[in-house]
Coordinates of C-alpha atoms in Angstrom, one line a residue:
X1 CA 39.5 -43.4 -66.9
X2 CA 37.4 -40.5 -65.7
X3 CA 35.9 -41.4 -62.4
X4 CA 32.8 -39.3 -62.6
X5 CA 32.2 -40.9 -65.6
X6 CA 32.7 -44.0 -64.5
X7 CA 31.8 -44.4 -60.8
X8 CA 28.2 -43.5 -58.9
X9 CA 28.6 -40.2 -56.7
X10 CA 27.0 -38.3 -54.1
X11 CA 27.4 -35.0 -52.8
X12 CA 29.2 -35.4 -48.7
X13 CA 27.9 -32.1 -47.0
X14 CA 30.9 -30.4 -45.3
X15 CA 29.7 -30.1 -41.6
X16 CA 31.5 -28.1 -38.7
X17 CA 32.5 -29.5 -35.2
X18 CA 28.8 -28.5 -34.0
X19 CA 27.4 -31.3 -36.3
X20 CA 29.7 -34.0 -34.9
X21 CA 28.5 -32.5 -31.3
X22 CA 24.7 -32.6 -32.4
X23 CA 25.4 -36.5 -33.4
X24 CA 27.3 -37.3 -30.5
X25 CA 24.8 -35.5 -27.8
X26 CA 21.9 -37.4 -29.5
X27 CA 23.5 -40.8 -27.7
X28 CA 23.4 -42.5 -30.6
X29 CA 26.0 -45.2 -31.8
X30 CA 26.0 -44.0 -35.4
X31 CA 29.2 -41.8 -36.2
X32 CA 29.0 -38.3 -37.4
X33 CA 30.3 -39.7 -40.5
X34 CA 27.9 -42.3 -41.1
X35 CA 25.2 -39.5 -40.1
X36 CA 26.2 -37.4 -42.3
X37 CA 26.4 -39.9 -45.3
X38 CA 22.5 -40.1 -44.8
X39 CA 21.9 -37.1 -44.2
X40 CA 23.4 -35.9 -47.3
X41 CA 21.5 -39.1 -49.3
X42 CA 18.5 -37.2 -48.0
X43 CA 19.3 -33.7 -48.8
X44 CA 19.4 -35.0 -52.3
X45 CA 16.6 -36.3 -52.5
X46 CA 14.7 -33.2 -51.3
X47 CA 15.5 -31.2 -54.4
X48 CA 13.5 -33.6 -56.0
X49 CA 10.9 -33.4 -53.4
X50 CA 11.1 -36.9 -52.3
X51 CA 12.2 -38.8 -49.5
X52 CA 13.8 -42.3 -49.3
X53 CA 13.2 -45.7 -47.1
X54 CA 15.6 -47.1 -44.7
X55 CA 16.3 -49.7 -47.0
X56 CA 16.7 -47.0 -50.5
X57 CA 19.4 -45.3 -47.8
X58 CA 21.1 -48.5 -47.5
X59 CA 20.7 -49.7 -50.9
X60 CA 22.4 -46.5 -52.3
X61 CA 24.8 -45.4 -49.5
X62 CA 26.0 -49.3 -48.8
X63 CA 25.5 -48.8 -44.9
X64 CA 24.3 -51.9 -43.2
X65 CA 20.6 -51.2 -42.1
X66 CA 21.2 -51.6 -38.6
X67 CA 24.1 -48.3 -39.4
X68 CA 21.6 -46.7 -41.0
X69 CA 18.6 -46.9 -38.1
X70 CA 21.6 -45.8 -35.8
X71 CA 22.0 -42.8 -38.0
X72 CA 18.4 -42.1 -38.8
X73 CA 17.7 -41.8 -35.0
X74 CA 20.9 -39.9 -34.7
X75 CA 19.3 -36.6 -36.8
X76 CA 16.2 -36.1 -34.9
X77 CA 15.3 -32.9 -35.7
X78 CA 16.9 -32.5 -39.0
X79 CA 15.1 -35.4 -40.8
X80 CA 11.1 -36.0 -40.8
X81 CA 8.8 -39.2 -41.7
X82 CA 6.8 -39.3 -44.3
X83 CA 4.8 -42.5 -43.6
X84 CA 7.5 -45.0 -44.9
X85 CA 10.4 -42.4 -46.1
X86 CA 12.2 -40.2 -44.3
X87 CA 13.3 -36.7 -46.1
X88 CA 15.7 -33.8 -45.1
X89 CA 14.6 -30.5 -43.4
X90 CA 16.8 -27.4 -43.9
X91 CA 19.0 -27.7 -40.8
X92 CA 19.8 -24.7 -38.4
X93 CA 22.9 -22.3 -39.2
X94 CA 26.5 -23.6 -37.9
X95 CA 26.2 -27.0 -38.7
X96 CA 27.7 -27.2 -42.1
X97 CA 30.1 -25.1 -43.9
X98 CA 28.1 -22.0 -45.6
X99 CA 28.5 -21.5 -49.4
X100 CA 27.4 -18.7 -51.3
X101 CA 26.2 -19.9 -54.7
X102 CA 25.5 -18.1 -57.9
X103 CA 22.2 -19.7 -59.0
X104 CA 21.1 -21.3 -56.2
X105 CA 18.3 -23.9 -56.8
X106 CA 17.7 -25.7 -53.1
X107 CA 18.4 -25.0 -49.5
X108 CA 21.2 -27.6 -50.2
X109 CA 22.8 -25.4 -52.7
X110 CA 24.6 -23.0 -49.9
X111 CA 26.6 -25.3 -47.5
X112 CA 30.2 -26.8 -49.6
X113 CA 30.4 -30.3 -49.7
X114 CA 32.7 -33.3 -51.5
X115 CA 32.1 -35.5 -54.3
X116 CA 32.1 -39.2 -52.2
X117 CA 32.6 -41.6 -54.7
X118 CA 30.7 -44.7 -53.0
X119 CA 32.3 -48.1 -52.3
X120 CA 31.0 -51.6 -53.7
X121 CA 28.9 -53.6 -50.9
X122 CA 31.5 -56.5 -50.2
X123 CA 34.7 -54.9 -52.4
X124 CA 38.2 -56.2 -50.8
X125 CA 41.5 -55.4 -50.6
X126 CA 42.9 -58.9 -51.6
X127 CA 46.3 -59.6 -49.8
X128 CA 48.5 -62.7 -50.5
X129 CA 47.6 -64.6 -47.3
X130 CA 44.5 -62.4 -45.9
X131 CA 41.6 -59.6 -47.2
X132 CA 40.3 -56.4 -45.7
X133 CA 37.2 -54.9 -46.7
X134 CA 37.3 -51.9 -49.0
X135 CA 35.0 -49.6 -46.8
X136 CA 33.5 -46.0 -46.7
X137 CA 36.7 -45.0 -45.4
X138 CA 38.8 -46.6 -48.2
X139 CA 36.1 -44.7 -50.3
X140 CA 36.6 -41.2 -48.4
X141 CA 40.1 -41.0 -48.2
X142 CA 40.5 -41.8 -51.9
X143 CA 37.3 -39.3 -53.0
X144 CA 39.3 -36.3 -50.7
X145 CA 43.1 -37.2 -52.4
X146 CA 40.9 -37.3 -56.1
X147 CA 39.3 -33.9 -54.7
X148 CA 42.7 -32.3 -53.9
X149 CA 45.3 -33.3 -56.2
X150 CA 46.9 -30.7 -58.1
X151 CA 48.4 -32.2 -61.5
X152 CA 47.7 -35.9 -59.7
X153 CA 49.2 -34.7 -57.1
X154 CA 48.2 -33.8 -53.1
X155 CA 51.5 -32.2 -51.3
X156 CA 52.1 -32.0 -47.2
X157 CA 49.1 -34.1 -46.7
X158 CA 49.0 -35.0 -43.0
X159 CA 47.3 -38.3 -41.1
X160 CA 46.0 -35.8 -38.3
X161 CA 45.0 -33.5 -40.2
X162 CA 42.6 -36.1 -41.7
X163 CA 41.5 -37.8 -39.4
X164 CA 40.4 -34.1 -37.4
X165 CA 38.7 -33.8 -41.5
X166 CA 36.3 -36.9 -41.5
X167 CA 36.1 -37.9 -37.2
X168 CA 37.9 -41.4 -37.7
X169 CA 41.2 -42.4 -35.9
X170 CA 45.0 -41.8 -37.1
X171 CA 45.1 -45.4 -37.4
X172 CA 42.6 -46.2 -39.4
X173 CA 43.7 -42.9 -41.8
X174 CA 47.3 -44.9 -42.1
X175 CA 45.8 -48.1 -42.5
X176 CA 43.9 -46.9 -45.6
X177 CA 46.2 -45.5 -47.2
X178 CA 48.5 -48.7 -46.8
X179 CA 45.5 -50.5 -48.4
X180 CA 45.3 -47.5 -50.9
X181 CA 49.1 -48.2 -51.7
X182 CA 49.3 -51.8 -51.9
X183 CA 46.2 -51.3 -54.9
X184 CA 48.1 -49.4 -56.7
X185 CA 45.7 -46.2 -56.4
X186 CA 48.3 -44.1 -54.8
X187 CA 52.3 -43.5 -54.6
X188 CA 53.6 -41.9 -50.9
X189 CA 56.6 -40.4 -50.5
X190 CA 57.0 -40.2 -46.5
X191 CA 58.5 -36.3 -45.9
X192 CA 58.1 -37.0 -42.0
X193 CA 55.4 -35.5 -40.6
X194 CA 53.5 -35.0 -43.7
X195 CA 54.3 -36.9 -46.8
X196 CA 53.4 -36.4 -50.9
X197 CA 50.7 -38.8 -52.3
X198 CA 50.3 -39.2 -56.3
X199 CA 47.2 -40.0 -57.8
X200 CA 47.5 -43.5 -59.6
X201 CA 45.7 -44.1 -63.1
X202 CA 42.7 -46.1 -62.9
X203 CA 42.7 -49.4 -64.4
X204 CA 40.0 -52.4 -64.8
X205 CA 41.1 -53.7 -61.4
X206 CA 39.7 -51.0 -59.7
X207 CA 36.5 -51.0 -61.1
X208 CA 35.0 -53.6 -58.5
X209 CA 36.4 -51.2 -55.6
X210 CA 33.4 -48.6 -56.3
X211 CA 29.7 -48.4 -56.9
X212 CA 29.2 -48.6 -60.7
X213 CA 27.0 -45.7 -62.9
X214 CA 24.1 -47.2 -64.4
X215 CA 24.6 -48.0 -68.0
X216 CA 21.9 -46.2 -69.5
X217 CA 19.9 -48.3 -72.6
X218 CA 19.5 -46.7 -76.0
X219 CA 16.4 -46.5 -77.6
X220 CA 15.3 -45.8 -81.3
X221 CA 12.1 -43.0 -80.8
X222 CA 10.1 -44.0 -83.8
X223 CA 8.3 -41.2 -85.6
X224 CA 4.9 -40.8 -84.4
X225 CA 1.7 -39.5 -85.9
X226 CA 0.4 -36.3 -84.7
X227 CA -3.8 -35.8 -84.6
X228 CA -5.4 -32.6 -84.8
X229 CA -6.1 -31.5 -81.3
X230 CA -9.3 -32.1 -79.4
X231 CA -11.6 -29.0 -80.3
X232 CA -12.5 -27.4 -76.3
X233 CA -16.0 -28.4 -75.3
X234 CA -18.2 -25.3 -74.8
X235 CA -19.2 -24.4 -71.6
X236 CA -22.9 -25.3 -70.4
X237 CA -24.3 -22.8 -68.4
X238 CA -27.0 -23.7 -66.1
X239 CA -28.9 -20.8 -65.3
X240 CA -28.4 -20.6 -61.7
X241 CA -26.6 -17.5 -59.7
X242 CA -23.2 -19.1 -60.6
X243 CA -23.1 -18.7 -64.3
X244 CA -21.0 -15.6 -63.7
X245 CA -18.1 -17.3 -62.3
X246 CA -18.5 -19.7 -65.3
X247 CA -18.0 -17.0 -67.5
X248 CA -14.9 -15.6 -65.9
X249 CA -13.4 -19.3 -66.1
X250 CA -14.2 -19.9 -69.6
X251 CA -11.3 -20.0 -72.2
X252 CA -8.5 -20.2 -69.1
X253 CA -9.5 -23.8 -68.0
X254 CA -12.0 -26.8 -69.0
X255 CA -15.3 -26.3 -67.5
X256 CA -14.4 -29.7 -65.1
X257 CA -12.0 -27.2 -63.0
X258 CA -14.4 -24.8 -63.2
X259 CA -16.7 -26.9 -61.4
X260 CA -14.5 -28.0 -59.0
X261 CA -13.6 -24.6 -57.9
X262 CA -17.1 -23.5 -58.1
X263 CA -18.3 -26.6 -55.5
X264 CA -15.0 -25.5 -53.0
X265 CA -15.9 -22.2 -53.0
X266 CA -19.7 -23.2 -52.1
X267 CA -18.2 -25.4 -49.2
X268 CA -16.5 -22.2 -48.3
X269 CA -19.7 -20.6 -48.0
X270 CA -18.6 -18.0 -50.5
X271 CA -20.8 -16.0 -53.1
X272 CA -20.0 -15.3 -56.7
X273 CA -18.8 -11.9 -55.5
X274 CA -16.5 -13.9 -53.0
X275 CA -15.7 -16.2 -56.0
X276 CA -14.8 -13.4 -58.4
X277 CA -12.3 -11.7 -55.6
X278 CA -10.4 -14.8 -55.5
X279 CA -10.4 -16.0 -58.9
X280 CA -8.9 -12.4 -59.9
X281 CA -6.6 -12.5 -57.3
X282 CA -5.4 -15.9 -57.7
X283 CA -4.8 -14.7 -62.0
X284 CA -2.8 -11.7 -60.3
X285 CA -0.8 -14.5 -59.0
X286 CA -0.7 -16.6 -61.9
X287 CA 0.5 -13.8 -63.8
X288 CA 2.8 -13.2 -61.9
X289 CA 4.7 -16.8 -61.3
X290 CA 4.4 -16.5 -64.9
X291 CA 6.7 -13.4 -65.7
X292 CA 9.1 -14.0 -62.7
X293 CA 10.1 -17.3 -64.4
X294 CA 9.0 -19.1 -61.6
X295 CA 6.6 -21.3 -63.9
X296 CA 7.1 -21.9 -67.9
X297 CA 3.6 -21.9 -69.1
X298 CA 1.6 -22.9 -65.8
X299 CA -2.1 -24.1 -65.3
X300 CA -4.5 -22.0 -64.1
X301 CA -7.7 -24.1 -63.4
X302 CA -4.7 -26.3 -61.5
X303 CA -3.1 -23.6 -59.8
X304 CA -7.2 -21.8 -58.8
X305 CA -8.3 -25.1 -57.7
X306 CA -5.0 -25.2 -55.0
X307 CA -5.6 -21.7 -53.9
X308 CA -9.4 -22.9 -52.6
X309 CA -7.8 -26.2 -51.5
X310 CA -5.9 -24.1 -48.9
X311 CA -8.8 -22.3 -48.0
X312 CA -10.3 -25.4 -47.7
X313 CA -7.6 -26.8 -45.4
X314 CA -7.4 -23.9 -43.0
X315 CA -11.2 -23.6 -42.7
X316 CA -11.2 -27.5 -41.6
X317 CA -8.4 -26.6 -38.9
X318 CA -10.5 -23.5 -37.7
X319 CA -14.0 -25.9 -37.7
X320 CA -11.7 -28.4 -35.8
X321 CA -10.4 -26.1 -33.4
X322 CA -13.9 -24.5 -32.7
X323 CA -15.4 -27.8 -32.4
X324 CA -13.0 -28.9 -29.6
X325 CA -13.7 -25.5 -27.5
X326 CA -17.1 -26.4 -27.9
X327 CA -16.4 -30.1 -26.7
X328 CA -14.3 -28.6 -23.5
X329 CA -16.9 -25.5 -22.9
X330 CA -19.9 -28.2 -23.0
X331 CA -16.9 -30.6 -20.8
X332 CA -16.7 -27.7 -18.2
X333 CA -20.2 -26.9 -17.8
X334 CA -21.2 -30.5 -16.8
X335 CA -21.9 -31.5 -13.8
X336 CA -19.0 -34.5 -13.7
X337 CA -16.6 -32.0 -14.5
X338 CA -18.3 -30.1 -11.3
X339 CA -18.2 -32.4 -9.4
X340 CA -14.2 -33.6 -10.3
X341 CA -13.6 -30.0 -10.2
X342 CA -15.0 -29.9 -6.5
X343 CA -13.4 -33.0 -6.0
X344 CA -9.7 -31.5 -6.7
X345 CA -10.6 -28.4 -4.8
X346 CA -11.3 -30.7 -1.8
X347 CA -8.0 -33.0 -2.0
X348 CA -5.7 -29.8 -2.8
X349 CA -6.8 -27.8 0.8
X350 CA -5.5 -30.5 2.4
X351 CA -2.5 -31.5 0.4
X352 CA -0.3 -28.9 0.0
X353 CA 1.5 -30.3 -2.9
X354 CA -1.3 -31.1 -4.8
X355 CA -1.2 -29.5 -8.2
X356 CA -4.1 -27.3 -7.7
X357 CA -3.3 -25.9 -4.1
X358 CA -2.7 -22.7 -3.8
X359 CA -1.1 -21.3 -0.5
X360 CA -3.4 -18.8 0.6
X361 CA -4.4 -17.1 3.9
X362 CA -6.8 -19.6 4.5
X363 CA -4.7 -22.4 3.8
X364 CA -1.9 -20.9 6.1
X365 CA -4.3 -20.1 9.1
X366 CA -5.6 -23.5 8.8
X367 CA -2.3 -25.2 10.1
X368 CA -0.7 -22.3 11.8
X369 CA -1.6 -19.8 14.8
X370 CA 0.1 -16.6 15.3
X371 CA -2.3 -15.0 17.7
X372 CA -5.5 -15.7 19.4
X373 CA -7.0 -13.0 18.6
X374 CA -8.7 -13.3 14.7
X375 CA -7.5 -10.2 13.6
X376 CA -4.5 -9.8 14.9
X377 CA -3.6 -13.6 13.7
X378 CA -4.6 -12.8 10.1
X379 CA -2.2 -9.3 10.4
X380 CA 0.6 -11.4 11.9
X381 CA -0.3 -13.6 8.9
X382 CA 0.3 -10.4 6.7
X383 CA 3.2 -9.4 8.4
X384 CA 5.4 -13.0 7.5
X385 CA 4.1 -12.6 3.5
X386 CA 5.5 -9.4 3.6
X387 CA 8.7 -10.3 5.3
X388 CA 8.9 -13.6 2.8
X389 CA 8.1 -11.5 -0.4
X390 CA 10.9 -9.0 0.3
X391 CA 13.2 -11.4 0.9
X392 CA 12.3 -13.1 -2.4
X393 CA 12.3 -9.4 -4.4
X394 CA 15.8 -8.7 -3.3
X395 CA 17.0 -12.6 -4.5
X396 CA 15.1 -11.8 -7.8
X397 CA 16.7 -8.2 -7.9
X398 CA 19.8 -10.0 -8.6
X399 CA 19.1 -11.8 -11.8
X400 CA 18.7 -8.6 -13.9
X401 CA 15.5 -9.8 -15.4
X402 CA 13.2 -7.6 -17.0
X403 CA 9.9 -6.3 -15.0
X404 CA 7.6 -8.9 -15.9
X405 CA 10.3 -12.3 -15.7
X406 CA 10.6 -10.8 -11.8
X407 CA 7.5 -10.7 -11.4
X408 CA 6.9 -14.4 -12.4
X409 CA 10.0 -15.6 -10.4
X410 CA 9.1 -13.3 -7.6
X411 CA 6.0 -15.5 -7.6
X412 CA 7.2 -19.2 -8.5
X413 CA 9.2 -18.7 -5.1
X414 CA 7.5 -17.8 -2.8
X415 CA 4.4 -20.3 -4.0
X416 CA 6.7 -23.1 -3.9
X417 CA 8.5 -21.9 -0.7
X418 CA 5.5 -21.9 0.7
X419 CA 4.0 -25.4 0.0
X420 CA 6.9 -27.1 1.4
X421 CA 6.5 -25.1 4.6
X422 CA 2.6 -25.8 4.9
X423 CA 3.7 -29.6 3.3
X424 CA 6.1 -30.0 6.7
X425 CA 3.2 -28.9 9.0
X426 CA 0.5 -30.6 6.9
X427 CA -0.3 -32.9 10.2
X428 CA -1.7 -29.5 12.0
X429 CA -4.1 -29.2 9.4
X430 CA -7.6 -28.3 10.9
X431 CA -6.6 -29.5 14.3
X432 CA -7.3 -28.8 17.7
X433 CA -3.9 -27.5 18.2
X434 CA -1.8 -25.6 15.5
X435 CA 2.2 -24.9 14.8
X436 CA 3.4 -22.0 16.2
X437 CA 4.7 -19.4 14.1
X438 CA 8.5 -19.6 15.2
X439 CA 8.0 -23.9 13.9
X440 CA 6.5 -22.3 10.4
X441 CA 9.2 -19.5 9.9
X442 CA 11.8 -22.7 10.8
X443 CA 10.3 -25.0 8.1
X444 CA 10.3 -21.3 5.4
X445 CA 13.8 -21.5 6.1
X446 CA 14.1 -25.0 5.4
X447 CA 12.7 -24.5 2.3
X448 CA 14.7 -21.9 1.2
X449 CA 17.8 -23.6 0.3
X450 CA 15.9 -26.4 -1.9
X451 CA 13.3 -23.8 -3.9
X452 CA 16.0 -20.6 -4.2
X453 CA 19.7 -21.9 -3.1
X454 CA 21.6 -18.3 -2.3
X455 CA 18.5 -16.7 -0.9
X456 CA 18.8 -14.8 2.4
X457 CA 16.8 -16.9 5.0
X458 CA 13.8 -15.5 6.6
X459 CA 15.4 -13.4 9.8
X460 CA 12.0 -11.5 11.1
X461 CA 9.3 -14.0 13.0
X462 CA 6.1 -12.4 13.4
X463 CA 4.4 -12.8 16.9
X464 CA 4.9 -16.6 18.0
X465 CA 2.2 -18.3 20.7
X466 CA 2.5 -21.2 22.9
X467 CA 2.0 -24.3 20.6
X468 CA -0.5 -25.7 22.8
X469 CA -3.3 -23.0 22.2
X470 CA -6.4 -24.6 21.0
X471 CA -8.0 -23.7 17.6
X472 CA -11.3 -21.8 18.9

């Protein structure tokens, strides 16, 4: 009995260690063998460019549905939803064993994998006085042995080596192949760490253990008669400036797709001279596909109507995207967004980690005094940037970044350095009496340690006043 012949297959995917990491990190409870049963399902389907359900997956894999959610949620970001289906996308390099195949046909087609033949929803090992189910792993172990025997045959196969293959315990690898053994689908000779296994003919006994092909139905194909073909309709011209592009359609398609591409290439806002430079192109193209072997025959009022429907699409996106610029130019120039914008402005001076503030000199001179004197307060002012900027250059020296990623990070410190500084002396805000400049340098090098851990604290205070110095 030829098992490919007789039992329903699919193709397991060979994944690497990174996939059973990618399942693992993703929290799931799904195993990255159960994930990658699905995921394979899937990556079948999408030669055919189809997807499956939750339900097909565990109709056709024999997961129970509540495995197969656990999986499904498991390969975020290598599976997609199509409204009630979910399909395979070409996952990233490293997590499957490459392949290099001679005439390859699908993405699928250049990672190895191994034929799986799939177990029988509720098959079981019958024992004398009790049962065990006959499970994917009954199913997997078997599929590998059919897979690697040599003249029936698999030599020095190991337990470890496995259960390291497929992700399961050593335990459960022994305790399928005692199942495996007591079924009569195997012989083991135990050679002490590793041990011989022989490959057991099939017999009708077995035949409830796996998934069954479909017995496909003969039919008898009567002869049929063949009519004459329909003669082509003639074009009708209509005497407006569009005739010409009739003419050039004329003889390659009916005059229905004519139309049609006519009527999107007028929602386009094209001209006939537009119209001609596409429909030549498109042919270019269609001539092309054509002696490539990429399409047989082809259908070029089909494949001319596709080429404006993608015109079509992008020109939609670009009216949507205009039309929302317009909505949030029209949004910005009215006076509630004015007013909210005034609003913010308002609520961030005075909250220094508000989203919109912005630590400037005005915002630092409005909770803390270096001098009495105007001008030589805002120069003391300059003096502590400068001191505070240095220090941040030479932490951001360290990183070897390029010029422009220092000059962010130069900047994302010392803004955020800064607003928790102000934040701490946010109850001197427009008061009679300000902080001092030694009590803002303090609360800088407070900060330091929570924005830029490993930074050299601020060691140069600029001229400090007596705290109790009135705002004048």
């Amino acid at each position: 009995m030829d098992p490919k012949r007789q039992f329903s297959y699919l193709k397991l995917l060979t994944a690497t260690p990174s996939f059973a990491q990618w399942i693992t990190t993703s929290g799931s409870r799904s195993s990255p063998l159960q994930a990658r049963l699905v995921y394979s399902w899937l990556a079948y389907r999408s030669r055919f460019g189809l997807g499956a359900s939750a339900r097909d997956i565990s109709l056709h894999t024999g997961l129970h549905p509540k495995t197969v959610a656990e999986a499904l949620g498991a390969l975020s970001g290598l599976i997609e939803r199509h409204e009630n289906n979910w399909a395979a996308i070409e996952p990233p390099s490293g997590l499957f064993v490459q392949f290099t195949p001679s005439k390859p046909e699908h993405w699928s087609d250049h990672y190895a994998y191994m034929t799986l033949f799939l177990p029988q929803k509720g098959a079981k090992v019958e024992y004398p006085e009790t049962s065990r189910r006959f499970t994917l792993n009954h199913a997997l172990i078997w599929s590998f042995l059919y897979r690697q025997a040599k003249d029936e045959m698999v030599r020095r196969f190991t337990v470890s080596g496995a259960a390291s293959l497929f992700g399961v315990d050593e335990k459960t690898v022994k305790a399928v192949l005692d199942d495996l053994l007591w079924l009569r689908l195997i012989d083991r000779e135990d050679l002490g760490r590793s041990s011989d296994i022989t490959l057991l003919p099939l017999s009708d006994q077995h035949l409830p253990l796996f998934q069954q092909k479909a017995e496909t139905v003969s039919k008898k194909i009567e002869p049929s008669e063949k009519k004459p073909r329909d003669i082509a309709t003639p074009y009708k011209y209509r005497g407006d400036q569009w005739d010409t592009s009739r003419r050039f359609c004329s003889g390659l398609m009916p005059q229905k797709k004519a139309e049609e591409a006519i009527s999107k290439a007028q929602q386009l806002g094209n001209t006939p001279d537009d119209f001609e430079t596409m429909f030549r192109r498109a042919k270019e193209w269609h001539e092309k596909n054509i002696s490539s072997g990429k399409v047989a025959k082809g259908n070029f009022g089909k494949y001319l109507n596709a080429c404006f429907n993608s015109r079509l699409k992008k020109f939609a996106e670009q009216n949507k995207e205009a039309e929302r610029l317009q909505r949030i130019e029209a949004y910005h120039a009215s006076p509630e967004y004015r007013q909210k914008y005034a609003d913010d402005q308002k609520s961030a001076e005075a909250d220094p980690l508000h989203r919109f503030f912005t630590p400037s000199c005005e915002a630092v001179l409005a909770r803390v005094r270096f001098d009495p004197d105007p001008l030589k307060n805002i120069r003391a002012w300059d003096r502590c940037s400068s001191a505070l900027h240095k220090s941040v250059s030479e932490h951001v020296r360290e990183k070897n970044l390029d010029i422009q990623e220092q000059m962010d990070l130069q900047g994302d410190i010392k803004f955020n350095i800064l607003k928790h500084a102000l934040s701490a002396l946010n109850n001197y805000y427009r008061q009679p009496t300000l902080a001092s400049s030694k009590n803002f340098v303090t609360q800088i090098n407070d900060a330091i340690p929570k924005v830029a851990p490993g930074m050299q604290l601020l060691n140069i205070v600029p001229q400090s006043i007596d705290n109790t110095i009135s705002k004048t």
